[in-house]
Short mmCIF file of C-alpha atoms in Angstrom, two decimals:
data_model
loop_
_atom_site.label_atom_id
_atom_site.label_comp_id
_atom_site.label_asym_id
_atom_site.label_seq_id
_atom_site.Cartn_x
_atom_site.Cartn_y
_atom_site.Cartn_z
CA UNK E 563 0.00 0.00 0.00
CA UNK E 564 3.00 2.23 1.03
CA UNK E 565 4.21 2.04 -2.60
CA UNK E 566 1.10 2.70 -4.35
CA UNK E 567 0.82 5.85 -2.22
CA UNK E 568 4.01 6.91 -2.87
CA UNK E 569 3.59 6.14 -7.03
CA UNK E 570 0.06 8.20 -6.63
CA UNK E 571 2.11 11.15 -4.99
CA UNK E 572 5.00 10.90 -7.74
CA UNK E 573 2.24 10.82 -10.68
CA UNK E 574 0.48 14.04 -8.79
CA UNK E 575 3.82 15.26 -8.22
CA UNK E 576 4.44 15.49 -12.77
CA UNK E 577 0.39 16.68 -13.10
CA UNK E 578 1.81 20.18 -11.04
CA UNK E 579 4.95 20.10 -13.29
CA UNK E 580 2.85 19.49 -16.67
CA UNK E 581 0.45 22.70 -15.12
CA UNK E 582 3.37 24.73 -14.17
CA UNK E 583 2.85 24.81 -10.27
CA UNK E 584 4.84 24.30 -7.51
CA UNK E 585 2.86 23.10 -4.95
CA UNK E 586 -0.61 21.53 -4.78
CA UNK E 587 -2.22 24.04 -3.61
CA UNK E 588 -0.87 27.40 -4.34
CA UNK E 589 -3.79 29.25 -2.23
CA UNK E 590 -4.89 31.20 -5.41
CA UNK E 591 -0.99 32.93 -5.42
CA UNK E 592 0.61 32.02 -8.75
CA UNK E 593 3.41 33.43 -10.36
CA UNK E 594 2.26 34.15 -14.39
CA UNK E 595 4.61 36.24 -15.11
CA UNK E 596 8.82 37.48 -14.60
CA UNK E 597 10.16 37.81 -11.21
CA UNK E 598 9.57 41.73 -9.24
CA UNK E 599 13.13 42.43 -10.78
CA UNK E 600 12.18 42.51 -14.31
CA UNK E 601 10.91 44.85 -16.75
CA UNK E 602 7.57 42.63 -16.61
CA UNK E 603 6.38 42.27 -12.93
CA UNK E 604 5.05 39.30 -11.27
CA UNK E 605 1.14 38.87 -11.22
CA UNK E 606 -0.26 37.93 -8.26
CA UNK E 607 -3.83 36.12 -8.72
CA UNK E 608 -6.20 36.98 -5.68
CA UNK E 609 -8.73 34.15 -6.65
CA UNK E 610 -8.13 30.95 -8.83
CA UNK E 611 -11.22 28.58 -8.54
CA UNK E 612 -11.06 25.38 -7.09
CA UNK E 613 -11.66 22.47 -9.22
CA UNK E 614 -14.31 19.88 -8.25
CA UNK E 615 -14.94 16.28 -9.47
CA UNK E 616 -18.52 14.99 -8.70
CA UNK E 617 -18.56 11.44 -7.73
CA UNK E 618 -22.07 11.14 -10.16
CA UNK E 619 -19.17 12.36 -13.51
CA UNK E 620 -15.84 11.27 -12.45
CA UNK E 621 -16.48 7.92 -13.86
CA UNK E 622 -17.83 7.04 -17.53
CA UNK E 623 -18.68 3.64 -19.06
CA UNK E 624 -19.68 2.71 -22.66
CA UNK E 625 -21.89 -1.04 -23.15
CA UNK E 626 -22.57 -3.22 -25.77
CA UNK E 627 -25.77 -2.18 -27.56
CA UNK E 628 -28.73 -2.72 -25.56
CA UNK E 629 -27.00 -3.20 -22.56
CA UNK E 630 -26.74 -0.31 -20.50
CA UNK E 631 -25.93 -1.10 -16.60
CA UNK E 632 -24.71 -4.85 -17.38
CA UNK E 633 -21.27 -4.90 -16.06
CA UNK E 634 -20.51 -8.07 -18.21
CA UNK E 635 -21.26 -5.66 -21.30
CA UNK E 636 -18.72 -3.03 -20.67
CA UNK E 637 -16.88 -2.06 -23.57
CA UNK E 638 -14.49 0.43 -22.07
CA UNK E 639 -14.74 2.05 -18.08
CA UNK E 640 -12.61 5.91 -17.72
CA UNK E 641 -12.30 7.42 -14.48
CA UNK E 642 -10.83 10.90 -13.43
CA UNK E 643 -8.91 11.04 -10.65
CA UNK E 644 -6.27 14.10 -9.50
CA UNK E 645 -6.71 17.62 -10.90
CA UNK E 646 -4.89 21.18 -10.58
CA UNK E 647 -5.05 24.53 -12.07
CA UNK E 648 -3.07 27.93 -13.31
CA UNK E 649 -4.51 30.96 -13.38
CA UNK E 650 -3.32 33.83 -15.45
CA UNK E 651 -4.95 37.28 -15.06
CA UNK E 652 -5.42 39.89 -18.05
CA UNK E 653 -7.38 43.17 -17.64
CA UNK E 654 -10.87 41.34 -19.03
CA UNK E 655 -10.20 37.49 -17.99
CA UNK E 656 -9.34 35.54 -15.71
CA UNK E 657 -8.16 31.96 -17.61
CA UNK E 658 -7.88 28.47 -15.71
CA UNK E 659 -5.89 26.02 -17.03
CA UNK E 660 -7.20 22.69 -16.13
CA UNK E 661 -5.09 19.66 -15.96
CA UNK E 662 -7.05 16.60 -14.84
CA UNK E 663 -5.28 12.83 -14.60
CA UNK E 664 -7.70 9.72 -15.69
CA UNK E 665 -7.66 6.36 -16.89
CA UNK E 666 -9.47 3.88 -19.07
CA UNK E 667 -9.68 -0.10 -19.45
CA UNK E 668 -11.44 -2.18 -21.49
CA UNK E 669 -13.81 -4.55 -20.12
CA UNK E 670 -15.40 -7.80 -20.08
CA UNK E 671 -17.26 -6.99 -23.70
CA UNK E 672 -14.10 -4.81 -24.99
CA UNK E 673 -10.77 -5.59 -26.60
CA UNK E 674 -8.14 -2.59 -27.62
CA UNK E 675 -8.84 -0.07 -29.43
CA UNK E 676 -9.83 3.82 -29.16
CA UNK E 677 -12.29 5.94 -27.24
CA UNK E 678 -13.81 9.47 -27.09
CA UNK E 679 -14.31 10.67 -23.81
CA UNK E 680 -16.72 13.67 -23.24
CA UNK E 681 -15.35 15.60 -20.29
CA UNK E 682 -17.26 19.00 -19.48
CA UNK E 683 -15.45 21.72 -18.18
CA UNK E 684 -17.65 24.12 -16.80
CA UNK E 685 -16.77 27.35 -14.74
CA UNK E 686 -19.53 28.74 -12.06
CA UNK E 687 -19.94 31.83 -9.77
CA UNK E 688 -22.74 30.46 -7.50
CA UNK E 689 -26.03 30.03 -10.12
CA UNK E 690 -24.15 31.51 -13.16
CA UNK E 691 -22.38 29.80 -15.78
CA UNK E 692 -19.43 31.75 -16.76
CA UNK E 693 -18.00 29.04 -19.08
CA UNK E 694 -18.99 25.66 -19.98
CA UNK E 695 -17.39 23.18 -22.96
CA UNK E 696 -16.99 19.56 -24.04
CA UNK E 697 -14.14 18.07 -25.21
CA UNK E 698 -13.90 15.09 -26.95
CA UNK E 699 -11.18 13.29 -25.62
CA UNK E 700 -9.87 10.69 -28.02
CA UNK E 701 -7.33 7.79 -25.59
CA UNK E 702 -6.38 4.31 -27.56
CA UNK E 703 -6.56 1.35 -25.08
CA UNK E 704 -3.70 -1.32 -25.96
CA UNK E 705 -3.96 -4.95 -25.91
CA UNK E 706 -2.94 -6.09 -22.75
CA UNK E 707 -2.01 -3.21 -20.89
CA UNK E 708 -4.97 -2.84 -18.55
CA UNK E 709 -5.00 0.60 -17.41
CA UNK E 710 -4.36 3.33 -19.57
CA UNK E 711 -3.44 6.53 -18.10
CA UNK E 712 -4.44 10.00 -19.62
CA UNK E 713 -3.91 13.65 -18.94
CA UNK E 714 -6.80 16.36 -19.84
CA UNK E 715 -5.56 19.78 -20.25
CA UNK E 716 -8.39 22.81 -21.35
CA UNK E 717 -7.79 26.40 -21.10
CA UNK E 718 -11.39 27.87 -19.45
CA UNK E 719 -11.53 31.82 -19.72
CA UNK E 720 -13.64 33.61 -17.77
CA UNK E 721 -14.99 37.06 -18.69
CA UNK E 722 -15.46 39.56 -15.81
CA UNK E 723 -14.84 39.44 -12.22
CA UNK E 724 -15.40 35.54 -10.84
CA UNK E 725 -16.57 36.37 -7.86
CA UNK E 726 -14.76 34.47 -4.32
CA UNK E 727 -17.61 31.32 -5.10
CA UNK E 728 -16.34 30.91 -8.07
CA UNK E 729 -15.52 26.61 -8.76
CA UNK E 730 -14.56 25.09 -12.36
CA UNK E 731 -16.11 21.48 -12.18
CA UNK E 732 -14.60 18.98 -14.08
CA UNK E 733 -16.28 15.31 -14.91
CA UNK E 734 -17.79 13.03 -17.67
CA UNK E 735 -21.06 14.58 -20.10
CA UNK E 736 -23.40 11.56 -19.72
CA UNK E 737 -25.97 13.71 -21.97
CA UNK E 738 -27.47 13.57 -24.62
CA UNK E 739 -25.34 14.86 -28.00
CA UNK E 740 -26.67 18.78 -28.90
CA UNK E 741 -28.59 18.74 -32.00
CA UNK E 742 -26.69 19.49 -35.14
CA UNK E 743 -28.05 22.95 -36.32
CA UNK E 744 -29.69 23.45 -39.82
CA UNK E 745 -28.17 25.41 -42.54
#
């Protein structure tokens, strides 16, 4: 158990290197710019929203037709685990880079082979949405590998002031696809 723990902290350890921080959590203070000695001064980020992963969208499976909630029909089973953010602060927005850590296996009713994962990204102050995208993560299982571990990276801006409840919520779009539009 001791080394699993330690391999979890060492794999959280390269997310914060991959995001550019130092420390897991910086308290909203993050260095986006040059040091105080240069021509280009430090900025100093009062707020950077947490990031939250709801147990009901950290976790994503895909069946076999006709089989939905038949665990011997899984195809493929993703899960998203450790998460961090950068903020960097312009005049107008305030933009969160999210880096989020995940796997995916095949199971019982899948074999290799490649899978979009829809993870939502959306930004909130309280009840408004101040940003909110899907991305369609593409992550190729190999044969006999098991696990395959992934790293999600989206840049959210923000327009305006987020106010202090600001949170960025990161997880799984279960829903249904948006109709196209008609030309």
């Amino acid at each position: 158990m001791v080394g699993h723990t330690v391999s979890r902290m060492a794999a959280f350890a390269g997310l914060m290197a991959l995001a550019g921080c130092n420390t897991p959590d910086t308290g909203g203070a993050i260095d986006a710019g040059a040091g105080a000695a240069s021509a280009t001064p430090a900025v100093i980020q009062a707020k950077c929203p947490q990031i939250v992963m709801r147990d009901a969208t950290s976790v994503y499976r895909t069946y076999a037709k006709g089989a939905k909630d038949d665990p011997t029909q899984i195809i493929y089973q993703a899960s998203l685990a450790d998460s961090t953010r950068q903020c960097v602060q312009s005049d107008t927005t305030l933009t969160v880079n999210v880096v989020v850590q995940g796997r995916v296996t095949s199971g019982p009713a899948g074999g290799p082979g490649t899978i979009n994962l829809p993870i939502r990204v959306t930004a909130t102050d309280e009840n408004n949405t101040l940003f909110s995208e899907v991305t369609q993560l593409p992550v190729t299982v190999q044969a006999g590998t098991g696990a395959q571990q992934f790293i999600f990276t989206k840049s959210a801006p923000i327009n305006g002031g987020a106010g202090d409840f600001a949170k960025v919520y990161v997880g799984f779009d279960t829903g249904p696809a948006a109709p196209k539009k008609r030309k």
